[in-house]
mmCIF file of C-alpha atoms in Angstrom:
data_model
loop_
_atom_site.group_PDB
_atom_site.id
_atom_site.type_symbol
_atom_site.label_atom_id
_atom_site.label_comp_id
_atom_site.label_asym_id
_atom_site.label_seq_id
_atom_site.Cartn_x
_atom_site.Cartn_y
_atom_site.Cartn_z
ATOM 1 C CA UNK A 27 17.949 25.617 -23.385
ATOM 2 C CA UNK A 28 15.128 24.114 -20.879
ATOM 3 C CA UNK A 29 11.986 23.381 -23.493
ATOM 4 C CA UNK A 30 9.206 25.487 -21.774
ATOM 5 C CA UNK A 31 7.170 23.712 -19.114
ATOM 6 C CA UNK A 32 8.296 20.133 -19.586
ATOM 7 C CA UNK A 33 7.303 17.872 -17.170
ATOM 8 C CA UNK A 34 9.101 16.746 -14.409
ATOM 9 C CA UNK A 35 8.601 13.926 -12.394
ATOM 10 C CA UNK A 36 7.987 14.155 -8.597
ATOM 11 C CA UNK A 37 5.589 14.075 -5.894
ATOM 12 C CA UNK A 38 5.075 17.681 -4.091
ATOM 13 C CA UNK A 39 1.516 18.736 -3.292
ATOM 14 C CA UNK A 40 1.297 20.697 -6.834
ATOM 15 C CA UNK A 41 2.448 17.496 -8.595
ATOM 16 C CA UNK A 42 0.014 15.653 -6.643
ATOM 17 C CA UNK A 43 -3.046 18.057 -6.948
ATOM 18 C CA UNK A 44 -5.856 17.528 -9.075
ATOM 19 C CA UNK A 45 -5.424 18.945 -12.557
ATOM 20 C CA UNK A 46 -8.542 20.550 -13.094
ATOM 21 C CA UNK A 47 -7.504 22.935 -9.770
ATOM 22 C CA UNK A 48 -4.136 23.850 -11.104
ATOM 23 C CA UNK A 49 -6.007 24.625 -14.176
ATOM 24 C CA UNK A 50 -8.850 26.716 -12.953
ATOM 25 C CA UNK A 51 -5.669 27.935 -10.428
ATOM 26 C CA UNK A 52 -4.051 29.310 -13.336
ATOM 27 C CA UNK A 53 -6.653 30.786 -15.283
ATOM 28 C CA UNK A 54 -7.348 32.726 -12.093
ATOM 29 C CA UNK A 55 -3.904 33.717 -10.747
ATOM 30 C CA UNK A 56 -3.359 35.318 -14.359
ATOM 31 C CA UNK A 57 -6.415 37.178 -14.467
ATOM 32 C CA UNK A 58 -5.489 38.448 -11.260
ATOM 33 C CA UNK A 59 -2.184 39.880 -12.274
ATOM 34 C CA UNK A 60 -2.989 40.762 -15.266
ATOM 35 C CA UNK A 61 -6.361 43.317 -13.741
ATOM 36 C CA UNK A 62 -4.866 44.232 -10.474
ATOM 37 C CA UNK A 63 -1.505 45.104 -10.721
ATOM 38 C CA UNK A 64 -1.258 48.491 -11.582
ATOM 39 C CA UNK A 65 2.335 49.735 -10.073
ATOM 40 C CA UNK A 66 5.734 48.223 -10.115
ATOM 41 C CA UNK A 67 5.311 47.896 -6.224
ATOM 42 C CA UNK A 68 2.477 45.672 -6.859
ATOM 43 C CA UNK A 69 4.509 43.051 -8.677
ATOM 44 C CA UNK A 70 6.028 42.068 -5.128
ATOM 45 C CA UNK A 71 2.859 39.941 -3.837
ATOM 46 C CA UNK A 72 2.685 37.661 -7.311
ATOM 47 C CA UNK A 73 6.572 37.402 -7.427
ATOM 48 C CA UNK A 74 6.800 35.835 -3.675
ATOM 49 C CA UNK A 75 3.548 33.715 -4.616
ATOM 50 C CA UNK A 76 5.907 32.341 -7.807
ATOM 51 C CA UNK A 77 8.981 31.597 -5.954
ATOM 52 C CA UNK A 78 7.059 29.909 -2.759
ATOM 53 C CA UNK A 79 5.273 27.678 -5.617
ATOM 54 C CA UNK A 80 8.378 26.826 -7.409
ATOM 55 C CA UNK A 81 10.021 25.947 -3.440
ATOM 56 C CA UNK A 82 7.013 23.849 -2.918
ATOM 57 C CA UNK A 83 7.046 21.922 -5.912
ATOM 58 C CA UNK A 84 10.946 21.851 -5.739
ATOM 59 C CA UNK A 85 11.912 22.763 -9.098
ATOM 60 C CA UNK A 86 15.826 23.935 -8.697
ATOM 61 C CA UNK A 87 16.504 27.151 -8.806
ATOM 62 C CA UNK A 88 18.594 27.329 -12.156
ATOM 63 C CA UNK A 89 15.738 25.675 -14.383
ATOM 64 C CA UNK A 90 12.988 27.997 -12.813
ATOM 65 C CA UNK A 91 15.284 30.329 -14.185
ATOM 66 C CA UNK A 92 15.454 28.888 -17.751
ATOM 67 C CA UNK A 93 11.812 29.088 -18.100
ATOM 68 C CA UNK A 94 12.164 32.689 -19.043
ATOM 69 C CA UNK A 95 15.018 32.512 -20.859
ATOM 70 C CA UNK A 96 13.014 31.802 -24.438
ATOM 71 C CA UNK A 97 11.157 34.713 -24.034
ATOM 72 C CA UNK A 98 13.673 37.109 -23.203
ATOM 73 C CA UNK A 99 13.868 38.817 -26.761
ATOM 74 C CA UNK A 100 9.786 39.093 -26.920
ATOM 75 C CA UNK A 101 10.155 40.935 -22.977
ATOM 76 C CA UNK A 102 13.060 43.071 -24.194
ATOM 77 C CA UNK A 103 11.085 44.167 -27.379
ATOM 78 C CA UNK A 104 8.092 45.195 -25.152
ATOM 79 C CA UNK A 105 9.655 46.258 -22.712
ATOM 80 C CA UNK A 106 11.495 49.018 -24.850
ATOM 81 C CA UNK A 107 8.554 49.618 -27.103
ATOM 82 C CA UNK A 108 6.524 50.381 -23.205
ATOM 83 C CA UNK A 109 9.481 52.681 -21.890
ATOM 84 C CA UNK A 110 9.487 54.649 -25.503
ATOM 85 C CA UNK A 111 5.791 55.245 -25.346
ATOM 86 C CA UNK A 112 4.417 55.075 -21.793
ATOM 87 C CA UNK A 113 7.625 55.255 -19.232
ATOM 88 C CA UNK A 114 9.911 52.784 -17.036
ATOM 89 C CA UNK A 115 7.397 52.556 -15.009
ATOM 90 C CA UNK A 116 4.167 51.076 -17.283
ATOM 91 C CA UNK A 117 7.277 49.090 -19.026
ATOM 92 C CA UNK A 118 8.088 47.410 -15.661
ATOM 93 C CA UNK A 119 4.042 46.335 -15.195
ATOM 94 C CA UNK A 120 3.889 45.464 -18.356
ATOM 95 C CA UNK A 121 7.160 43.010 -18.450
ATOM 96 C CA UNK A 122 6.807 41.951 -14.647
ATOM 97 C CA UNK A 123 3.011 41.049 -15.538
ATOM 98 C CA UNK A 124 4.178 39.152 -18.112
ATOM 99 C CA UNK A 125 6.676 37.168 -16.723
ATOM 100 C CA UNK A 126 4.896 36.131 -13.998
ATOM 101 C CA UNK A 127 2.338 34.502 -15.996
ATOM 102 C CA UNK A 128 5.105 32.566 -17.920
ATOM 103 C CA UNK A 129 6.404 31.510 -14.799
ATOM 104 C CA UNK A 130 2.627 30.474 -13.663
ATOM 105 C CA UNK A 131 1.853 28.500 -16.970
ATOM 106 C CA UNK A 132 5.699 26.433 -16.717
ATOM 107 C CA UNK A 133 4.972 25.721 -13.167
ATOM 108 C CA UNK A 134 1.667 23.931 -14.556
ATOM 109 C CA UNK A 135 3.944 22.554 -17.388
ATOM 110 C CA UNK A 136 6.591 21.400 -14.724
ATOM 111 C CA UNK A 137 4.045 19.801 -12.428
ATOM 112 C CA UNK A 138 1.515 18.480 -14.810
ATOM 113 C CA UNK A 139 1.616 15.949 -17.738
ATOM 114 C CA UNK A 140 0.114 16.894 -20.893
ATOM 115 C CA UNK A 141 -2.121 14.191 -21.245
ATOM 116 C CA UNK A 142 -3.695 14.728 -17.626
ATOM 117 C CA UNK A 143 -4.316 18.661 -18.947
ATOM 118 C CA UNK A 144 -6.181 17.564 -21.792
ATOM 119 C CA UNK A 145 -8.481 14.843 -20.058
ATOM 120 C CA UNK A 146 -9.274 17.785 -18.130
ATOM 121 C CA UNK A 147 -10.024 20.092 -20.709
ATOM 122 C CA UNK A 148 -12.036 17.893 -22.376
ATOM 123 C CA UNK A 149 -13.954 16.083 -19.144
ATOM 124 C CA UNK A 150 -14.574 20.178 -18.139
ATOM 125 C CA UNK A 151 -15.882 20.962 -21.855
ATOM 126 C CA UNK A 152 -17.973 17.674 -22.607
ATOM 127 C CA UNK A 153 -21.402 19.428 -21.153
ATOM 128 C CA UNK A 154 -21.132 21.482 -24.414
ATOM 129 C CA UNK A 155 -21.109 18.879 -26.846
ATOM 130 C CA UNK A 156 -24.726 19.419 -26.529
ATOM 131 C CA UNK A 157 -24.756 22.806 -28.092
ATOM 132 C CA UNK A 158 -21.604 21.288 -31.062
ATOM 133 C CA UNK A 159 -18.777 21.916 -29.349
ATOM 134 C CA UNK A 160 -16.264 19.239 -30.009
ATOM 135 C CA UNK A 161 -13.887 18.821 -26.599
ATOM 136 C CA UNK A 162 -11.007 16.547 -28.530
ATOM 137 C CA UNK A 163 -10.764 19.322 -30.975
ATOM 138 C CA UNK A 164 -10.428 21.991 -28.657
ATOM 139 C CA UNK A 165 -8.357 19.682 -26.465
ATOM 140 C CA UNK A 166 -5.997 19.377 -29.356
ATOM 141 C CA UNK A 167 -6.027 22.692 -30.600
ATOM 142 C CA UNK A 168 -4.423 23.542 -26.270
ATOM 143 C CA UNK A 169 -1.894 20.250 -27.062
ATOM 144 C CA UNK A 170 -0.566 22.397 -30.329
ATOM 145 C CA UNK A 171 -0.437 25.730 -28.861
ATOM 146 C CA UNK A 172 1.833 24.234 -26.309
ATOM 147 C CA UNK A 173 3.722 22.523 -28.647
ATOM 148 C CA UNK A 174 3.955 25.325 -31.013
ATOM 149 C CA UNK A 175 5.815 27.095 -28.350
ATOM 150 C CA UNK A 176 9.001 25.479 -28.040
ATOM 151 C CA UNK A 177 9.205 25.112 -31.934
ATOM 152 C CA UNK A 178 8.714 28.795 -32.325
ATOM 153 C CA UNK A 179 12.093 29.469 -29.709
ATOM 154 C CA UNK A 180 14.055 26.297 -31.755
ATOM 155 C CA UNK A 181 13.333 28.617 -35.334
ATOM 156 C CA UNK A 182 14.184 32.104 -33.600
ATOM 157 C CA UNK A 183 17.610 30.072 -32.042
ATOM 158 C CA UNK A 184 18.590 28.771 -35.199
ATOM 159 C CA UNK A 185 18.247 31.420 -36.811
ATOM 160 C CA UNK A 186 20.299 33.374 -34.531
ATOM 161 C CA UNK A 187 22.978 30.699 -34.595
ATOM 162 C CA UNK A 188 22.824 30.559 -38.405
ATOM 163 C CA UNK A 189 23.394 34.605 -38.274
ATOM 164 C CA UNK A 190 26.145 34.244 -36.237
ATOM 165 C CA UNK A 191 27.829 31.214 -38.074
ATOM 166 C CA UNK A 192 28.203 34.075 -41.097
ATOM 167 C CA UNK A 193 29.455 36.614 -39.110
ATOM 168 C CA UNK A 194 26.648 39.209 -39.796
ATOM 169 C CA UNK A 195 25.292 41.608 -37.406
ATOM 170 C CA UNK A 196 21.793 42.390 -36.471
ATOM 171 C CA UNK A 197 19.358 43.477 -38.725
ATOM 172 C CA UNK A 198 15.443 43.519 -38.282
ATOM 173 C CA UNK A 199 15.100 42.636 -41.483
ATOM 174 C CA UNK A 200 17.370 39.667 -41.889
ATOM 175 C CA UNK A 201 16.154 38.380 -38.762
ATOM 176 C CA UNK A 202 12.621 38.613 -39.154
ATOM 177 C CA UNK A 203 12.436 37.215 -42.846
ATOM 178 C CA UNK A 204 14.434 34.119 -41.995
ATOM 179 C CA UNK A 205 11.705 33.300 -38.421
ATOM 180 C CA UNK A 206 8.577 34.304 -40.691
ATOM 181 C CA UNK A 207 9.866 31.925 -43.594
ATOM 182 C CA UNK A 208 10.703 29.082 -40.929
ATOM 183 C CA UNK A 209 7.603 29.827 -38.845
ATOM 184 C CA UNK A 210 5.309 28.976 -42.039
ATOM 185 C CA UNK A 211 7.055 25.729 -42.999
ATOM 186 C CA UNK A 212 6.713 24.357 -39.393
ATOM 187 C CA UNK A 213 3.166 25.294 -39.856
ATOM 188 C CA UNK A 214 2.540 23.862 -43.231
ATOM 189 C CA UNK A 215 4.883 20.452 -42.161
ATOM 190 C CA UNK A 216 2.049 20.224 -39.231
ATOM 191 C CA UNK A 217 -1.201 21.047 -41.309
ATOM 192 C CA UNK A 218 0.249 18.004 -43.535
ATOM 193 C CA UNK A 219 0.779 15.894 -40.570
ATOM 194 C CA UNK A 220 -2.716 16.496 -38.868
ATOM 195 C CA UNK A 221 -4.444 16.191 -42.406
ATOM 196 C CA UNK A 222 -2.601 13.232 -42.854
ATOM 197 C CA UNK A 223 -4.229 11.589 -39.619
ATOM 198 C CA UNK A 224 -7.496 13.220 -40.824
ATOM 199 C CA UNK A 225 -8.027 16.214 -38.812
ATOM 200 C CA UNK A 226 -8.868 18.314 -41.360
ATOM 201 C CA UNK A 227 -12.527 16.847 -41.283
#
């Protein structure tokens, strides 16, 4: 499985354009979808916008692809949960909405290296020192969230795997317990890792 968003090397015009645009690009693009689109139909405009991005920044078809794979259980757990309670068709908004803006925050991933996003982040937030706001920290607090990520799909996959290695079927229950218990360790291994590099100041 393709880690979300890792960078990939090359020189298109979204490789090539200033980070703080893609950024403020981003933000934008998934406000957009996420306040204007309203009816399947209206998924159409934001899904050619995607795939024309993806052309121009010549990402191959199959790994585009792979960039939703990890989050195929959260959409199908939505998704159902939408069609039980509102219909197919606020389940499709909801899903379609959704997976464009995965597919707009890997294309950022893709084209951009982590350490350009957080200069950026922190060169954009360094006017508010003034009023305490400390840019590394939030800065670092962005580089964890994305990191967090991928760690969350490698506990939910080997979990799964281990549940398959024993031959039992799916339960909620025996599912959930095992990603909660795992989630928490990864999180307490990482608290000990930034206190350890004093971070916890």
């Amino acid at each position: 499985m393709t880690t979300l968003g890792v960078y990939r090397p090359g020189c298109s015009l979204l490789h090539r354009m200033p980070t703080g645009i893609k950024l403020f690009a981003l933000v934008v693009a998934i406000l957009a979808v996420s306040i204007f689109v309203r009816e399947p139909w209206q998924l159409a405009a934001p899904t050619i916008v995607v795939v024309a991005l993806y052309a121009i920044a010549r990402i191959p078809p199959m790994t585009a692809i792979r960039q939703l794979r990890p989050a195929l259980w959260m959409l199908l757990f939505i998704g159902a949960f939408q069609l039980v309670v509102a219909g197919w068709q606020r389940a499709a908004v909801v899903c379609g909405v959704l997976i464009i803006s995965i597919a707009f925050a890997a294309i950022m991933g893709l084209t951009t290296r982590i350490s350009e996003m957080l200069d950026a982040i922190t060169r954009f937030l360094t006017p508010l020192r003034r009023f305490g706001v400390n840019p590394e920290r939030i800065a670092l607090l962005f580089a964890m969230t994305i990191r967090c990520i991928p760690l969350m799909f490698e506990v939910i996959t080997q979990v799964s795997e281990a549940r398959k290695a024993r031959g039992l079927g799916f339960s909620l229950r025996s599912f959930a317990v095992p990603v909660i218990v795992g989630t928490l360790m990864t999180a307490d291994a990482m608290g000990e890792a930034l206190a350890a590099r004093g971070a916890d100041d």
